[in-house]
Tab-separated table of C-alpha atoms and ligand atoms in Angstrom:
chain	number	residue	atom	x	y	z
A	1	UNK	CA	35.796	-74.602	18.085
A	2	UNK	CA	36.089	-73.053	14.894
A	3	UNK	CA	36.766	-69.221	14.317
A	4	UNK	CA	33.636	-67.022	13.858
A	5	UNK	CA	34.604	-64.258	11.508
A	6	UNK	CA	31.834	-62.052	12.414
A	7	UNK	CA	30.824	-60.952	15.937
A	8	UNK	CA	28.234	-58.485	17.153
A	9	UNK	CA	28.405	-57.118	20.607
A	10	UNK	CA	27.066	-54.003	22.388
A	11	UNK	CA	26.146	-52.095	19.004
A	12	UNK	CA	29.552	-52.997	17.299
A	13	UNK	CA	30.119	-55.375	14.521
A	14	UNK	CA	33.628	-56.736	14.504
A	15	UNK	CA	34.876	-58.592	11.661
A	16	UNK	CA	38.408	-60.465	11.075
A	17	UNK	CA	40.177	-58.902	8.223
A	18	UNK	CA	40.330	-61.731	5.689
A	19	UNK	CA	42.542	-59.703	3.356
A	20	UNK	CA	45.354	-60.018	6.065
A	21	UNK	CA	45.165	-63.447	6.738
A	22	UNK	CA	47.280	-65.871	7.491
A	23	UNK	CA	50.039	-63.458	8.556
A	24	UNK	CA	48.099	-60.965	10.464
A	25	UNK	CA	44.719	-61.494	12.639
A	26	UNK	CA	43.316	-57.885	12.797
A	27	UNK	CA	39.753	-57.362	13.956
A	28	UNK	CA	37.947	-54.296	12.543
A	29	UNK	CA	34.913	-52.604	14.045
A	30	UNK	CA	31.900	-51.302	12.342
A	31	UNK	CA	28.997	-49.065	13.402
A	32	UNK	CA	28.094	-47.541	9.918
A	33	UNK	CA	26.288	-49.381	7.128
A	34	UNK	CA	28.049	-47.574	4.548
A	35	UNK	CA	31.601	-48.946	6.023
A	36	UNK	CA	29.874	-52.576	6.094
A	37	UNK	CA	29.150	-52.276	2.492
A	38	UNK	CA	32.754	-51.247	1.953
A	39	UNK	CA	33.945	-53.999	3.866
A	40	UNK	CA	32.019	-56.587	1.572
A	41	UNK	CA	33.166	-54.835	-1.451
A	42	UNK	CA	36.726	-54.921	-0.649
A	43	UNK	CA	36.665	-58.378	1.016
A	44	UNK	CA	37.354	-57.778	4.512
A	45	UNK	CA	34.477	-60.223	4.755
A	46	UNK	CA	34.037	-62.756	1.989
A	47	UNK	CA	32.245	-66.183	1.230
A	48	UNK	CA	28.611	-66.174	0.438
A	49	UNK	CA	26.843	-66.878	3.744
A	50	UNK	CA	29.217	-64.362	5.571
A	51	UNK	CA	28.556	-61.648	3.211
A	52	UNK	CA	24.793	-62.300	3.881
A	53	UNK	CA	25.320	-62.000	7.649
A	54	UNK	CA	27.457	-59.098	7.445
A	55	UNK	CA	24.863	-57.359	5.205
A	56	UNK	CA	22.016	-58.110	7.648
A	57	UNK	CA	23.959	-56.336	10.520
A	58	UNK	CA	24.603	-53.357	7.838
A	59	UNK	CA	20.912	-53.233	7.237
A	60	UNK	CA	20.238	-53.076	10.948
A	61	UNK	CA	22.864	-50.385	11.510
A	62	UNK	CA	21.475	-48.365	8.554
A	63	UNK	CA	17.631	-48.761	10.221
A	64	UNK	CA	18.982	-47.422	13.376
A	65	UNK	CA	20.146	-44.122	11.710
A	66	UNK	CA	16.892	-43.579	9.858
A	67	UNK	CA	14.869	-40.487	11.512
A	68	UNK	CA	11.239	-41.211	10.729
A	69	UNK	CA	7.801	-40.789	12.644
A	70	UNK	CA	6.328	-43.785	11.084
A	71	UNK	CA	6.581	-46.735	8.969
A	72	UNK	CA	5.485	-44.748	5.795
A	73	UNK	CA	8.562	-42.471	6.233
A	74	UNK	CA	10.821	-45.438	7.564
A	75	UNK	CA	10.591	-47.873	4.892
A	76	UNK	CA	11.746	-46.214	1.621
A	77	UNK	CA	14.889	-44.840	3.447
A	78	UNK	CA	15.306	-48.486	4.706
A	79	UNK	CA	15.232	-49.689	0.942
A	80	UNK	CA	17.675	-47.195	-0.015
A	81	UNK	CA	19.941	-48.801	2.750
A	82	UNK	CA	19.561	-52.194	1.514
A	83	UNK	CA	19.986	-51.238	-2.135
A	84	UNK	CA	23.404	-49.742	-1.272
A	85	UNK	CA	24.345	-53.019	0.542
A	86	UNK	CA	22.957	-54.968	-2.350
A	87	UNK	CA	25.297	-53.291	-4.801
A	88	UNK	CA	28.591	-54.460	-3.386
A	89	UNK	CA	28.875	-57.906	-4.996
A	90	UNK	CA	26.592	-59.679	-7.658
A	91	UNK	CA	27.192	-63.243	-7.673
A	92	UNK	CA	26.452	-64.966	-4.060
A	93	UNK	CA	22.737	-64.778	-3.791
A	94	UNK	CA	22.931	-64.901	-0.016
A	95	UNK	CA	23.576	-61.177	0.098
A	96	UNK	CA	20.123	-60.675	-1.524
A	97	UNK	CA	18.548	-63.416	0.564
A	98	UNK	CA	19.481	-61.821	3.701
A	99	UNK	CA	18.464	-58.156	2.429
A	100	UNK	CA	15.075	-59.540	1.259
A	101	UNK	CA	14.632	-61.288	4.689
A	102	UNK	CA	15.333	-58.039	6.557
A	103	UNK	CA	12.902	-56.095	4.264
A	104	UNK	CA	10.277	-58.622	4.771
A	105	UNK	CA	10.799	-58.514	8.483
A	106	UNK	CA	10.416	-54.704	8.516
A	107	UNK	CA	7.203	-55.029	6.174
A	108	UNK	CA	5.884	-57.902	8.560
A	109	UNK	CA	6.219	-55.479	11.661
A	110	UNK	CA	4.999	-52.305	9.830
A	111	UNK	CA	2.617	-51.810	12.890
A	112	UNK	CA	5.100	-51.176	15.306
A	113	UNK	CA	6.590	-47.815	15.999
A	114	UNK	CA	10.005	-47.358	14.237
A	115	UNK	CA	12.005	-47.549	17.540
A	116	UNK	CA	10.757	-51.212	18.151
A	117	UNK	CA	11.175	-51.987	14.286
A	118	UNK	CA	14.764	-50.908	14.466
A	119	UNK	CA	15.333	-53.253	17.719
A	120	UNK	CA	13.656	-55.929	15.911
A	121	UNK	CA	15.711	-55.629	12.953
A	122	UNK	CA	18.920	-56.099	14.880
A	123	UNK	CA	17.440	-59.088	16.492
A	124	UNK	CA	16.610	-60.453	12.947
A	125	UNK	CA	20.476	-59.846	11.879
A	126	UNK	CA	21.594	-61.832	15.019
A	127	UNK	CA	19.084	-64.564	14.077
A	128	UNK	CA	20.420	-64.939	10.585
A	129	UNK	CA	24.121	-65.255	12.048
A	130	UNK	CA	23.241	-67.883	14.523
A	131	UNK	CA	20.911	-69.912	12.174
A	132	UNK	CA	23.881	-69.879	9.784
A	133	UNK	CA	26.619	-71.408	12.391
A	134	UNK	CA	23.725	-74.001	13.308
A	135	UNK	CA	22.435	-75.172	9.967
A	136	UNK	CA	26.164	-75.423	8.882
A	137	UNK	CA	26.500	-78.136	11.608
A	138	UNK	CA	23.384	-79.870	10.494
A	139	UNK	CA	24.714	-79.908	6.752
A	140	UNK	CA	28.096	-81.093	8.005
A	141	UNK	CA	26.116	-84.144	9.779
A	142	UNK	CA	24.261	-84.806	6.429
A	143	UNK	CA	27.228	-84.462	4.147
A	144	UNK	CA	29.843	-86.432	6.368
A	145	UNK	CA	27.868	-89.650	5.482
A	146	UNK	CA	29.209	-89.368	2.022
A	147	UNK	CA	32.885	-89.283	3.096
A	148	UNK	CA	34.820	-92.444	3.201
A	149	UNK	CA	36.308	-93.704	6.653
A	150	UNK	CA	39.605	-92.755	5.140
A	151	UNK	CA	39.710	-89.929	2.548
A	152	UNK	CA	41.776	-87.594	0.799
A	153	UNK	CA	39.576	-84.766	0.021
A	154	UNK	CA	40.388	-81.703	-2.603
A	155	UNK	CA	38.777	-78.612	-1.936
A	156	UNK	CA	38.821	-75.284	-3.711
A	157	UNK	CA	38.563	-71.554	-2.355
A	158	UNK	CA	37.313	-71.194	1.211
A	159	UNK	CA	33.925	-72.630	1.903
A	160	UNK	CA	35.032	-72.687	5.909
A	161	UNK	CA	33.972	-70.952	8.907
A	162	UNK	CA	35.631	-67.884	7.618
A	163	UNK	CA	33.176	-67.906	4.896
A	164	UNK	CA	29.968	-68.331	7.002
A	165	UNK	CA	28.464	-67.402	10.151
A	166	UNK	CA	30.617	-70.178	11.587
A	167	UNK	CA	31.941	-74.141	10.905
A	168	UNK	CA	31.713	-73.565	7.341
A	169	UNK	CA	29.836	-75.519	4.406
A	170	UNK	CA	32.384	-77.467	2.517
A	171	UNK	CA	34.817	-77.454	5.433
A	172	UNK	CA	31.887	-77.940	7.849
A	173	UNK	CA	31.276	-81.365	6.058
A	174	UNK	CA	35.037	-82.251	6.462
A	175	UNK	CA	34.754	-81.124	10.381
A	176	UNK	CA	31.747	-83.379	10.807
A	177	UNK	CA	33.719	-86.251	9.224
A	178	UNK	CA	36.541	-85.682	11.632
A	179	UNK	CA	34.421	-85.467	14.543
A	180	UNK	CA	32.509	-88.728	13.427
A	181	UNK	CA	36.381	-90.381	13.644
A	182	UNK	CA	37.088	-90.531	10.178
A	183	UNK	CA	40.596	-90.233	8.884
A	184	UNK	CA	40.416	-87.000	6.400
A	185	UNK	CA	43.392	-85.445	4.787
A	186	UNK	CA	42.524	-82.195	2.786
A	187	UNK	CA	44.208	-80.999	-0.243
A	188	UNK	CA	43.638	-77.107	-0.639
A	189	UNK	CA	43.757	-75.485	-4.052
A	190	UNK	CA	45.528	-72.159	-3.629
A	191	UNK	CA	42.733	-70.578	-5.851
A	192	UNK	CA	44.254	-68.064	-7.720
A	193	UNK	CA	44.219	-64.896	-7.903
A	194	UNK	CA	42.712	-64.005	-4.716
A	195	UNK	CA	44.375	-66.970	-2.665
A	196	UNK	CA	41.527	-67.829	-0.523
A	197	UNK	CA	42.707	-71.490	-0.552
A	198	UNK	CA	46.295	-70.933	0.646
A	199	UNK	CA	45.441	-67.951	2.852
A	200	UNK	CA	42.321	-68.855	4.433
A	201	UNK	CA	41.413	-72.687	4.086
A	202	UNK	CA	45.135	-73.664	4.999
A	203	UNK	CA	45.129	-71.208	7.955
A	204	UNK	CA	41.391	-72.315	9.451
A	205	UNK	CA	42.267	-76.053	8.930
A	206	UNK	CA	46.027	-75.911	10.299
A	207	UNK	CA	44.373	-74.062	13.282
A	208	UNK	CA	42.049	-76.654	13.949
A	209	UNK	CA	44.671	-79.495	13.326
A	210	UNK	CA	43.081	-80.976	10.535
A	211	UNK	CA	45.642	-82.330	8.126
A	212	UNK	CA	45.773	-80.032	5.082
A	213	UNK	CA	48.179	-80.016	2.228
A	214	UNK	CA	48.454	-77.025	-0.030
A	215	UNK	CA	48.828	-77.408	-3.717
A	216	UNK	CA	48.925	-74.978	-6.651
A	217	UNK	CA	45.538	-74.848	-8.668
A	218	UNK	CA	47.336	-76.585	-11.742
A	219	UNK	CA	48.463	-79.630	-9.530
A	220	UNK	CA	44.970	-81.008	-8.902
A	221	UNK	CA	44.904	-83.096	-12.176
A	222	UNK	CA	48.128	-84.594	-11.539
A	223	UNK	CA	47.293	-85.694	-7.927
A	224	UNK	CA	43.867	-87.247	-9.376
A	225	UNK	CA	45.784	-89.071	-12.169
A	226	UNK	CA	48.174	-90.384	-9.481
A	227	UNK	CA	45.102	-91.855	-7.375
A	228	UNK	CA	45.860	-89.463	-4.564
A	229	UNK	CA	42.544	-87.848	-4.312
A	230	UNK	CA	39.402	-89.774	-3.118
A	231	UNK	CA	36.812	-86.960	-3.853
A	232	UNK	CA	36.029	-83.233	-4.354
A	233	UNK	CA	33.988	-81.043	-2.086
A	234	UNK	CA	33.378	-77.148	-2.638
A	235	UNK	CA	30.684	-74.549	-1.440
A	236	UNK	CA	28.708	-72.545	-3.786
A	237	UNK	CA	27.801	-68.737	-4.384
A	238	UNK	CA	24.554	-69.514	-5.992
A	239	UNK	CA	22.802	-72.651	-7.093
A	240	UNK	CA	20.246	-72.259	-10.060
A	241	UNK	CA	16.670	-74.280	-10.043
A	242	UNK	CA	18.321	-76.907	-12.300
A	243	UNK	CA	21.363	-77.604	-9.917
A	244	UNK	CA	23.829	-75.636	-12.128
A	245	UNK	CA	26.446	-74.323	-9.266
A	246	UNK	CA	28.391	-70.877	-9.385
A	247	UNK	CA	31.402	-70.877	-7.240
A	248	UNK	CA	35.106	-69.614	-7.250
A	249	UNK	CA	36.680	-69.248	-10.401
A	250	UNK	CA	38.538	-72.770	-11.220
A	251	UNK	CA	35.716	-74.939	-9.619
A	252	UNK	CA	34.478	-75.780	-13.071
A	253	UNK	CA	37.871	-77.028	-14.055
A	254	UNK	CA	38.097	-79.096	-11.028
A	255	UNK	CA	34.733	-80.729	-11.703
A	256	UNK	CA	35.617	-81.722	-15.277
A	257	UNK	CA	38.998	-83.144	-13.779
A	258	UNK	CA	36.819	-85.155	-11.166
A	259	UNK	CA	34.707	-86.491	-14.049
A	260	UNK	CA	37.570	-87.626	-16.123
A	261	UNK	CA	38.780	-89.505	-12.901
A	262	UNK	CA	35.646	-90.887	-11.950
A	263	UNK	CA	35.866	-88.868	-8.587
A	264	UNK	CA	32.606	-87.764	-6.771
A	265	UNK	CA	32.302	-83.973	-6.923
A	266	UNK	CA	30.108	-82.631	-3.928
A	267	UNK	CA	28.573	-79.163	-3.393
A	268	UNK	CA	27.663	-78.020	0.228
A	269	UNK	CA	25.404	-75.024	0.414
A	270	UNK	CA	22.620	-73.931	2.610
A	271	UNK	CA	19.220	-73.052	1.084
A	272	UNK	CA	20.115	-69.566	1.190
A	273	UNK	CA	22.391	-70.250	-1.660
A	274	UNK	CA	19.797	-71.763	-3.781
A	275	UNK	CA	18.193	-69.332	-6.268
A	276	UNK	CA	14.913	-71.208	-7.590
A	277	UNK	CA	14.184	-67.787	-9.597
A	278	UNK	CA	16.626	-68.628	-12.356
A	279	UNK	CA	16.353	-71.671	-14.275
A	280	UNK	CA	20.040	-72.341	-14.944
A	281	UNK	CA	23.378	-71.166	-14.209
A	282	UNK	CA	23.474	-68.839	-17.491
A	283	UNK	CA	21.296	-66.512	-15.601
A	284	UNK	CA	23.953	-66.095	-12.604
A	285	UNK	CA	25.631	-62.702	-12.879
A	286	UNK	CA	29.425	-63.202	-12.800
A	287	UNK	CA	31.578	-60.559	-10.888
A	288	UNK	CA	34.507	-59.461	-12.663
A	289	UNK	CA	37.098	-58.112	-10.359
A	290	UNK	CA	40.058	-55.713	-10.660
A	291	UNK	CA	42.922	-56.606	-13.235
A	292	UNK	CA	45.642	-55.946	-10.365
A	293	UNK	CA	44.572	-59.170	-8.520
A	294	UNK	CA	45.867	-60.965	-11.635
A	295	UNK	CA	48.989	-58.830	-12.627
A	296	UNK	CA	50.158	-58.321	-9.126
A	297	UNK	CA	51.036	-60.017	-5.850
A	298	UNK	CA	50.915	-57.402	-3.183
A	299	UNK	CA	53.347	-54.734	-4.518
A	300	UNK	CA	55.036	-57.089	-6.901
A	301	UNK	CA	54.004	-56.721	-10.511
A	302	UNK	CA	53.820	-60.354	-12.127
A	303	UNK	CA	52.959	-59.496	-15.659
A	304	UNK	CA	54.101	-57.064	-18.353
A	305	UNK	CA	52.750	-53.387	-18.196
A	306	UNK	CA	49.619	-52.773	-20.006
A	307	UNK	CA	48.835	-56.456	-20.524
A	308	UNK	CA	45.096	-57.514	-21.416
A	309	UNK	CA	43.738	-59.248	-18.711
A	310	UNK	CA	40.299	-61.036	-17.449
A	311	UNK	CA	39.491	-61.471	-14.031
A	312	UNK	CA	36.034	-63.438	-13.566
A	313	UNK	CA	35.822	-64.316	-9.927
A	314	UNK	CA	33.408	-67.273	-10.430
A	315	UNK	CA	32.386	-69.887	-12.834
A	316	UNK	CA	29.263	-72.071	-13.351
A	317	UNK	CA	29.725	-76.046	-13.117
A	318	UNK	CA	26.814	-77.689	-14.882
A	319	UNK	CA	24.665	-79.981	-12.971
A	320	UNK	CA	25.516	-82.894	-14.644
A	321	UNK	CA	29.303	-82.875	-13.167
A	322	UNK	CA	27.740	-82.488	-9.617
A	323	UNK	CA	27.389	-85.751	-7.795
A	324	UNK	CA	25.255	-84.519	-4.893
A	325	UNK	CA	24.283	-81.060	-3.267
A	326	UNK	CA	24.530	-81.312	0.693
A	327	UNK	CA	22.221	-78.891	2.412
A	328	UNK	CA	21.021	-78.610	6.038
A	329	UNK	CA	17.930	-80.202	4.893
A	330	UNK	CA	19.561	-83.093	3.363
A	331	UNK	CA	21.446	-84.426	0.302
A	332	UNK	CA	20.086	-84.004	-3.257
A	333	UNK	CA	21.239	-86.158	-5.919
A	334	UNK	CA	20.034	-86.977	-9.416
A	335	UNK	CA	17.032	-84.799	-10.579
A	336	UNK	CA	18.252	-81.617	-9.157
A	337	UNK	CA	15.229	-79.766	-10.505
A	338	UNK	CA	12.682	-81.591	-8.596
A	339	UNK	CA	15.087	-82.410	-5.601
A	340	UNK	CA	15.998	-78.727	-4.901
A	341	UNK	CA	12.365	-77.567	-5.182
A	342	UNK	CA	11.514	-80.147	-2.552
A	343	UNK	CA	13.848	-78.928	-0.041
A	344	UNK	CA	11.977	-75.709	0.169
A	345	UNK	CA	8.845	-77.492	1.553
A	346	UNK	CA	10.652	-79.778	4.004
A	347	UNK	CA	10.647	-79.366	7.917
A	348	UNK	CA	14.070	-79.929	9.482
B	401	MRU	O1	35.104	-64.292	-3.717
B	401	MRU	P1	34.720	-65.003	-2.352
B	401	MRU	O2	36.020	-65.393	-1.672
B	401	MRU	O3	33.613	-64.529	-1.633
B	401	MRU	O4	34.195	-66.332	-3.019
B	401	MRU	C1	33.946	-67.424	-2.044
B	401	MRU	C2	33.503	-68.935	-2.688
B	401	MRU	O5	33.640	-68.835	-3.939
B	401	MRU	C3	33.078	-69.807	-1.779
B	401	MRU	O6	33.539	-71.147	-2.323
B	401	MRU	C4	31.445	-69.687	-1.663
B	401	MRU	O7	31.117	-68.326	-1.199
B	401	MRU	C5	31.167	-70.694	-0.656
B	401	MRU	S1	31.509	-70.128	1.006
B	401	MRU	C6	30.558	-71.257	2.177
C-alpha cells in the first residue's frame, strides 16, 4: 500500500505537507478554495497529477460557497474560482485539465439547481482522484513489461504516489515491476534545488521497502559510464503533440546522458498530462521559482549576497531522446505525433 497524499472526508481535504518530508509527517486540512490554491503555489502538494486532484477539490469547495439562484448567476462565479486555482503554477497541464473537466461538468449539468450541481462537482473531484490512482496501476502494468528481470533504474524528481492520486507514474511502473517479481534497484537523483528526489522519492520507496540509493544530480553520468544503470524512468508535467516532454529541471540533462550511454529513457504519464493543443515543447510555459530555493538550504545561505540567480523549475526533453512514453492506454514508441493522437480514441 503506497501513500495517498490527498484524502477527502466529510467536507475536509487533508494533504500531507510535502515541504516537511522526510523528517515530519504533518497533514494539513482544507475547506477553502483560496487555501487550496495557496497549498498548490507553495508546494504543500506538488507533482502534476496531484495538483490536478487538489485543484478539482478546490473548485468544488469554491462552488459550494457560491450563493446563486440559478446557473446563469452561478457559472461566472465558478469560472472566477477556477481562474484563481489555475493561476497557481503554469507548467503542469494536469492542473488546467482538471479545472476544464470541472467546468465542463458544470456546463453539462446546467439544468440542475445550483445545490445539486455543487454536490455533483464534489463527486466529480472525487472521481478525478480515484481515477488517477486506478489509471496509475494500469500504467504500471503496461510499463513494467519494459523493465528487465534485474534492473538498476535511475529516476529524477518524484513521480511517485506523492505526486499523484496514489501509486505514482514513474514509480508506479517500478512498483508494478517489483510486484511482478522483478529485482529492481532504484537510483534517486536528489533533484536540486527543491530536493524532491532526496526528500520524497527516497522517503516513499524506503517506506515501501523498494531498494533505493540516493545520488546527487551530478553523479548520474559517472554511474552510467561505469555500467551501473540499466534504464531511466521519469514522469512528466506536460507532453506536447510531437512527444517533447516537460519535466523537472535536470531531466533533459539525464536524457542526454542516457543517449550517450545507449540507455533507454522512459517517460510515464497519464493522458491528462498530454497536451495535443501545442505542437511541440517550445510552447510549454516554464515556471521560474524564487531565487531563494537556489541560494539557501532552509535558513542556511549557500551563495554570496546579491548573486545573480536563475531558477527554471522545468526543462523540455526533445522527443528524439525519449525511448517510449508509457500511459494508461498503452506504450507509445517511434512516431509520437500519430501515436499520442491515437491514444485519445482508444478504449481501455
Ligand atoms: O515542481 P514539482 O515537484 O511539482 O515537479 C514535479 C515533477 O516534475 C514530476 O516529475 C512530474 O510532475 C510528474 S509527477 C507524476
